[in-house]
């Protein structure tokens, strides 16, 4: 039996022709901004690495306050290539968030959210929130000092939300304090709840991308553009991007193995120089600068509400930017996007320079 | 016509009502326990009213020490003049654990750079309230800290 006979046999039973047609339908427009198209696929590739290395880590990790730190230590010192698997998991998580930010801001600045792609944007923003949830929950799992205090602060922030704060805080912590109960919960979120959510929404996101095709920036819309077939031509280019990402990842993981730090201790002071993960640093730094009281309200409450409002704005951008929706240029939204980007980059740099 | 139709519509309405409420009841019966399961049960706080926080001999002037007060951290501070005070070590900003800064002679939170003076009063940075102060009694060599 040769390959084509096998293909025909499977096809006769599974009916894969529509899928094949769908894959071949897709084309990618070629223009001077096409380079940004690679970052979505790269994020997806890094996510696949997260799933693979995450499953490997599950085989040795033990989610309890007594055992978590020791089990990660065991993975890093005793298990063959354990240090590499954990290091790749941590680095890949960070690279994935970086490529996701690039993908997101390029989509924003090219106004890829304009009709009929509003829901692609909304599903993408939901993926952003889930991925940040992955970062936050995964950070605690090694049960080290930095993670312990980052989780105390992060969950306390949830507790500030008016009305449902106390409920949220207890729900996240599994009690009133950050304890082993919190670790068990975060483990459940990290390996079951969030993966289920991300799979569902990722499927929706990719479905929309496939249905509506690639967006072209407003400045090029309507102009005759060269296109390239996605399968196999652009996909092969995507693969080159993945290979680059894999190379960067392997180099980083091998040359700068992720540290484990010191075991968490509920009766130790927060260490000097404590910081959350880099993608939360801009918010962390903002909270440092807010005064204790702004008017009659605690400064931190206002800050947290402002960030919540910012997240909501980001989610609803396609419905707020009426100019872009009508095919007109929308300088205000470009300016807002650039200012947000500058704020995040600026505050992150200040956070590390201090 | 209307008369003959009415009982039919009523019957259908009745069945729809039954189906609808059963479905609603099934959903409530399914999700209520799930929701309640997700909320952690309250754990009775340790009612420890006082603890031996440290020995007088181990605390030098101008130093601090974190001690366990039930399930929460407390901080003992011996001022440069030798007076011993105790506070809750939980920062009133976002729940980090504070520490004593010897060179600056104040209580400091590393998380967001909050500062408290030696009376536990928030004097700089984002903390909105002072640290809760505890009562300190010295019995022999033992420093006993109690609430209130």
XYZ file of C-alpha atoms in Angstrom:
502
model
C 0.000 0.000 0.000
C 1.515 3.318 -0.986
C 0.948 6.676 0.717
C -1.750 7.903 -1.630
C -3.706 4.682 -1.131
C -3.529 5.182 2.637
C -4.609 8.803 2.246
C -7.557 7.758 0.107
C -8.504 5.043 2.606
C -8.464 7.500 5.541
C -10.224 10.161 3.506
C -13.024 7.802 2.529
C -13.721 7.180 6.182
C -12.922 10.522 7.862
C -14.064 12.872 5.069
C -11.124 15.259 5.376
C -11.684 16.999 2.032
C -13.447 20.089 3.527
C -10.547 20.551 5.964
C -8.069 20.358 3.105
C -10.062 22.868 1.096
C -10.190 25.182 4.147
C -6.424 24.991 4.584
C -5.805 25.676 0.907
C -8.278 28.564 0.780
C -6.150 30.702 3.053
C -3.780 33.240 1.535
C -1.489 35.772 3.155
C -1.191 39.301 1.711
C 2.400 40.405 1.134
C 3.342 44.004 1.939
C 5.847 45.983 3.993
C 4.102 45.142 7.287
C 3.815 41.383 6.608
C 6.604 40.627 9.078
C 4.167 41.162 11.973
C 2.094 38.211 10.779
C 4.725 35.818 12.123
C 4.223 36.650 15.783
C 0.830 34.988 16.215
C 2.156 31.685 14.906
C 5.276 32.029 17.010
C 3.131 32.529 20.128
C 1.188 29.389 19.213
C 4.425 27.436 18.758
C 5.733 28.549 22.155
C 2.386 27.626 23.691
C 2.787 24.105 22.273
C 6.207 23.939 23.961
C 4.538 25.017 27.226
C 2.057 22.169 26.967
C 4.802 19.624 26.230
C 7.241 20.711 28.935
C 4.363 21.289 31.359
C 3.252 17.665 30.999
C 6.832 16.518 31.618
C 7.099 18.618 34.785
C 3.798 17.199 36.046
C 5.423 13.764 36.296
C 7.664 14.908 39.166
C 6.053 18.026 40.628
C 4.238 17.698 43.974
C 1.724 20.459 44.748
C 1.926 21.015 48.494
C 3.623 23.577 50.706
C 5.800 20.845 52.235
C 6.884 19.248 48.957
C 6.604 21.748 46.104
C 9.967 23.479 46.534
C 11.763 20.176 47.176
C 10.164 18.523 44.147
C 11.298 21.346 41.849
C 14.742 21.094 43.435
C 14.651 17.359 42.715
C 13.665 18.013 39.091
C 16.562 20.429 38.716
C 19.267 18.403 40.442
C 18.364 14.705 40.190
C 16.117 14.153 37.173
C 18.132 13.822 33.966
C 17.631 16.962 31.858
C 15.204 18.151 34.534
C 17.011 21.499 34.755
C 16.616 21.873 30.982
C 12.920 20.999 30.906
C 12.119 23.407 33.739
C 14.312 26.102 32.259
C 12.631 25.734 28.870
C 9.207 25.871 30.511
C 10.082 29.142 32.284
C 11.869 30.758 29.359
C 9.266 29.673 26.857
C 6.543 31.148 29.071
C 8.341 34.480 29.070
C 9.114 34.423 25.363
C 5.517 33.488 24.662
C 4.274 36.499 26.588
C 6.779 38.684 24.724
C 5.699 37.426 21.283
C 2.068 37.714 22.345
C 2.604 41.376 23.278
C 4.263 42.019 19.894
C 1.398 40.217 18.120
C -1.166 42.203 20.099
C 0.356 45.651 19.672
C 1.007 45.066 15.968
C -2.640 43.999 15.530
C -3.708 47.091 17.486
C -1.573 49.574 15.576
C -2.545 48.059 12.205
C -6.182 48.312 13.372
C -6.711 44.624 12.643
C -9.701 44.782 15.023
C -11.874 46.743 12.611
C -14.976 45.037 11.153
C -15.428 42.167 10.493
C -12.669 41.093 12.912
C -13.985 42.490 16.208
C -14.450 39.026 17.701
C -10.950 37.946 16.657
C -9.676 40.863 18.768
C -11.988 40.104 21.687
C -10.997 36.413 21.725
C -7.328 37.436 21.482
C -7.671 39.806 24.431
C -9.354 37.057 26.459
C -6.362 34.844 25.604
C -4.086 37.621 26.896
C -5.921 37.645 30.252
C -5.757 33.838 30.483
C -2.048 33.802 29.631
C -1.395 36.393 32.348
C -3.337 34.069 34.663
C -1.039 31.237 33.604
C 1.973 33.407 34.400
C 0.622 34.436 37.786
C -0.453 30.935 38.872
C 2.663 29.228 37.517
C 4.956 31.689 39.283
C 3.798 30.413 42.701
C 4.250 26.701 41.971
C 7.978 26.423 42.906
C 6.925 27.864 46.309
C 9.880 30.201 46.683
C 10.133 33.465 48.598
C 9.677 35.822 45.645
C 6.659 33.893 44.400
C 5.144 33.773 47.880
C 5.162 37.552 48.281
C 4.194 38.172 44.651
C 1.149 35.997 45.276
C 0.349 37.773 48.549
C 0.424 41.125 46.755
C -1.397 39.881 43.654
C -4.237 38.259 45.552
C -4.469 41.237 47.923
C -4.968 43.384 44.817
C -7.927 41.179 43.870
C -9.223 41.777 47.396
C -9.379 45.517 46.773
C -12.052 45.192 44.039
C -15.175 46.888 45.450
C -18.070 44.596 46.336
C -16.622 41.188 45.450
C -13.069 41.758 46.713
C -13.274 39.673 49.874
C -14.915 36.800 48.007
C -12.302 36.959 45.218
C -9.434 37.032 47.697
C -10.698 33.992 49.617
C -11.547 32.192 46.379
C -8.031 32.730 45.006
C -6.199 31.987 48.246
C -8.355 29.095 49.341
C -8.620 30.851 52.713
C -7.658 34.151 54.272
C -3.890 33.797 53.900
C -1.481 32.550 51.239
C -0.833 28.979 52.402
C -0.509 25.463 51.023
C -4.217 25.723 50.167
C -3.378 28.562 47.778
C -0.671 26.459 46.162
C -3.071 23.557 45.587
C -5.616 25.913 44.060
C -3.115 27.645 41.801
C -1.908 24.229 40.685
C -5.489 23.300 39.765
C -5.923 26.561 37.856
C -2.562 26.205 36.132
C -2.834 22.607 34.939
C -6.590 22.122 34.459
C -8.842 25.184 34.497
C -6.725 27.579 32.444
C -5.634 24.948 29.870
C -9.313 24.055 29.288
C -10.227 27.729 28.870
C -7.265 28.497 26.644
C -7.974 25.510 24.396
C -11.576 26.585 23.871
C -10.807 30.248 23.239
C -7.730 29.510 21.143
C -9.888 27.344 18.893
C -12.395 30.203 18.534
C -9.571 32.688 17.846
C -8.031 30.510 15.125
C -11.462 29.825 13.653
C -12.069 33.575 13.288
C -8.639 34.102 11.765
C -9.349 31.338 9.266
C -12.870 32.587 8.491
C -12.003 36.244 7.972
C -8.464 35.854 6.660
C -5.516 38.121 7.441
C -6.200 41.800 8.015
C -4.418 44.415 5.923
C -3.504 47.770 7.525
C -5.898 50.622 6.601
C -3.179 52.420 4.597
C -2.971 49.440 2.221
C -6.618 48.392 2.255
C -8.165 48.368 -1.200
C -4.813 48.427 -2.970
C -3.871 45.480 -5.166
C -1.503 43.333 -3.106
C 0.487 40.259 -3.931
C -0.609 37.224 -1.930
C 0.997 33.958 -0.936
C -0.738 30.661 -0.275
C -0.710 29.830 3.444
C -0.288 26.086 2.788
C 2.478 25.310 2.086
C 4.323 28.568 1.248
C 3.649 30.870 4.187
C 3.513 27.967 6.589
C 7.079 27.043 5.623
C 8.107 30.619 6.381
C 6.255 30.324 9.698
C 8.304 27.207 10.395
C 11.471 29.242 9.912
C 10.162 31.665 12.523
C 9.493 28.753 14.863
C 12.972 27.442 14.305
C 14.356 30.867 15.231
C 12.226 30.906 18.371
C 13.378 27.384 19.248
C 17.013 28.419 18.762
C 16.608 31.466 20.983
C 14.780 29.375 23.559
C 17.380 26.597 23.651
C 20.209 29.125 23.963
C 18.504 31.030 26.776
C 17.455 27.881 28.646
C 20.912 26.325 28.433
C 22.997 29.451 29.081
C 20.776 31.057 31.703
C 19.018 28.231 33.573
C 16.008 29.508 35.493
C 16.761 29.983 39.175
C 14.822 28.408 41.986
C 15.570 30.870 44.795
C 14.891 30.232 48.484
C 11.971 28.291 49.882
C 8.936 30.378 50.888
C 8.631 31.223 54.573
C 5.459 32.817 55.885
C 7.435 34.215 58.830
C 10.175 36.029 56.954
C 10.229 39.627 55.764
C 9.750 40.368 52.087
C 13.296 40.438 50.664
C 14.751 43.726 49.378
C 14.611 44.087 45.593
C 11.455 41.985 45.334
C 9.677 42.254 41.982
C 6.918 40.436 40.175
C 7.490 38.898 36.746
C 8.549 41.444 34.147
C 5.156 41.665 32.469
C 3.585 42.849 35.722
C 6.408 45.287 36.597
C 4.727 48.339 35.024
C 1.695 47.871 37.280
C 3.874 47.110 40.306
C 5.909 50.268 39.703
C 2.747 52.360 39.340
C 1.471 51.085 42.695
C 4.755 52.195 44.277
C 4.253 55.773 43.102
C 0.623 56.137 44.118
C 0.229 58.051 47.393
C -1.538 56.466 50.380
C -4.651 58.560 49.779
C -6.034 60.248 46.688
C -8.880 62.374 48.020
C -10.809 60.116 50.382
C -9.896 56.882 48.594
C -6.848 54.663 49.147
C -4.356 55.269 46.323
C -4.001 51.566 45.584
C -7.773 51.175 45.083
C -7.790 53.915 42.450
C -4.733 52.446 40.752
C -6.208 48.958 40.615
C -9.552 50.262 39.346
C -7.689 52.244 36.679
C -5.865 49.119 35.483
C -9.156 47.200 35.497
C -10.719 49.977 33.416
C -7.724 49.853 31.070
C -8.226 46.107 30.559
C -11.905 46.652 29.783
C -11.031 49.435 27.326
C -8.533 47.129 25.603
C -11.155 44.383 25.293
C -13.756 46.745 23.809
C -11.487 48.745 21.473
C -13.144 47.443 18.261
C -16.481 48.838 19.427
C -15.072 52.177 20.625
C -12.963 53.061 17.596
C -15.767 54.230 15.287
C -13.418 55.972 12.859
C -11.532 52.786 11.991
C -14.816 50.897 11.684
C -15.844 53.339 8.966
C -12.559 52.924 7.140
C -11.275 56.361 8.177
C -7.922 56.969 9.795
C -8.152 57.025 13.563
C -5.222 59.018 14.910
C -6.566 59.131 18.469
C -6.551 55.380 18.838
C -3.084 55.136 17.294
C -1.912 57.755 19.796
C -3.577 55.950 22.726
C -1.916 52.674 21.657
C 1.516 54.293 21.397
C 1.084 56.034 24.763
C 0.076 52.758 26.449
C 3.060 51.019 24.861
C 5.428 53.799 25.981
C 3.946 53.734 29.484
C 4.421 49.964 29.797
C 7.982 50.056 28.401
C 8.921 53.169 30.423
C 7.571 51.915 33.744
C 9.183 48.505 33.189
C 12.578 50.127 32.582
C 12.180 52.340 35.673
C 11.176 49.262 37.690
C 14.396 47.476 36.746
C 16.650 50.538 36.983
C 15.734 51.224 40.622
C -62.538 27.505 17.854
C -61.133 29.546 20.680
C -62.804 27.365 23.261
C -61.406 24.136 21.836
C -57.933 25.644 21.503
C -57.614 27.035 24.985
C -57.140 23.739 26.849
C -54.437 22.670 24.327
C -52.455 25.886 24.788
C -52.804 25.632 28.524
C -51.598 22.050 28.520
C -48.597 22.976 26.380
C -47.865 25.927 28.635
C -48.113 23.662 31.641
C -45.686 21.138 30.151
C -43.295 23.906 29.120
C -43.510 25.314 32.610
C -42.743 21.908 34.101
C -39.830 21.325 31.734
C -38.501 24.832 32.269
C -38.625 24.683 36.039
C -37.134 21.160 36.065
C -34.303 22.364 33.888
C -33.840 25.418 36.107
C -33.926 23.274 39.243
C -31.412 20.827 37.725
C -29.063 23.678 36.878
C -29.374 25.191 40.352
C -28.918 21.757 41.962
C -25.793 21.249 39.853
C -24.145 24.635 40.127
C -25.027 25.614 43.678
C -22.894 22.828 45.227
C -20.088 23.564 42.736
C -20.127 27.242 43.632
C -20.202 26.479 47.353
C -17.415 23.920 46.925
C -15.194 26.592 45.365
C -15.513 28.907 48.368
C -13.031 27.772 51.013
C -14.572 26.988 54.422
C -13.703 29.455 57.177
C -10.897 28.269 59.429
C -11.194 29.379 63.025
C -8.445 31.871 63.676
C -5.967 30.880 66.305
C -7.149 32.603 69.438
C -3.679 32.989 70.839
C -3.847 36.133 72.910
C -0.176 36.304 73.774
C 3.099 34.718 72.744
C 6.697 34.691 73.854
C 8.142 36.606 70.932
C 11.846 36.568 71.816
C 14.385 36.743 74.607
C 15.508 40.168 75.778
C 19.130 39.085 75.429
C 18.811 38.277 71.716
C 17.536 41.747 70.748
C 20.175 44.446 70.420
C 19.168 48.117 70.445
C 18.329 49.380 66.941
C 17.233 45.981 65.645
C 14.080 44.089 64.767
C 12.834 40.525 64.678
C 9.925 38.778 63.003
C 7.978 36.454 65.317
C 4.986 34.153 64.919
C 1.778 35.505 66.365
C -0.660 32.667 65.771
C -0.777 32.228 62.002
C 0.462 35.748 61.285
C 3.862 37.416 61.436
C 4.561 40.122 63.984
C 7.623 42.377 64.285
C 9.502 43.219 67.474
C 11.515 46.400 67.396
C 14.096 47.498 69.945
C 14.575 51.226 69.429
C 18.049 52.823 69.595
C 17.092 54.041 73.075
C 16.364 50.457 74.142
C 12.559 50.514 74.234
C 10.834 47.353 72.946
C 7.714 47.632 70.786
C 5.686 45.099 68.832
C 3.490 45.490 65.769
C 1.740 43.370 63.220
C 4.342 42.722 60.476
C 1.733 42.732 57.715
C 2.061 45.854 55.593
C -1.231 47.739 55.414
C -0.689 48.380 51.710
C -0.764 44.986 49.983
C -0.076 42.361 52.634
C 3.730 41.921 52.355
C 5.807 41.302 55.480
C 7.762 44.343 56.687
C 11.308 44.440 58.131
C 13.360 46.685 60.411
C 15.895 48.889 58.601
C 18.762 49.500 60.989
C 20.575 52.183 59.009
C 17.431 54.265 58.485
C 15.901 53.375 61.864
C 12.450 52.726 60.522
C 10.198 49.819 59.553
C 10.305 49.184 55.820
C 8.317 47.133 53.336
C 10.418 45.901 50.412
C 7.457 45.277 48.123
C 6.392 48.842 47.346
C 8.835 50.869 49.426
C 6.421 51.703 52.236
C 7.864 53.171 55.463
C 6.635 53.284 59.055
C 8.214 55.107 61.984
C 9.100 53.398 65.257
C 5.546 53.921 66.507
C 4.259 51.939 63.509
C 2.849 55.044 61.847
C 2.879 55.080 58.040
C 5.207 57.955 57.133
C 6.140 57.423 53.459
C 5.204 55.435 50.405
C 1.854 53.854 49.655
C 0.710 52.278 52.994
C -2.669 53.795 53.888
C -2.764 52.951 57.616
C -0.374 52.448 60.545
C 0.676 48.956 61.626
C -1.437 47.432 64.388
C 0.429 47.814 67.674
C 0.630 45.046 70.281
C 1.293 45.236 74.004
C 4.778 44.245 75.171
C 5.546 42.868 78.620
C 8.941 41.713 79.788
C 8.978 38.855 82.278
C 12.495 37.884 83.258
C 14.314 37.358 79.977
C 11.117 36.713 77.985
C 9.409 39.304 75.802
C 5.684 38.601 75.896
C 3.532 40.163 73.204
C -0.230 40.347 73.528
C -3.094 41.863 71.575
C -4.900 44.949 72.788
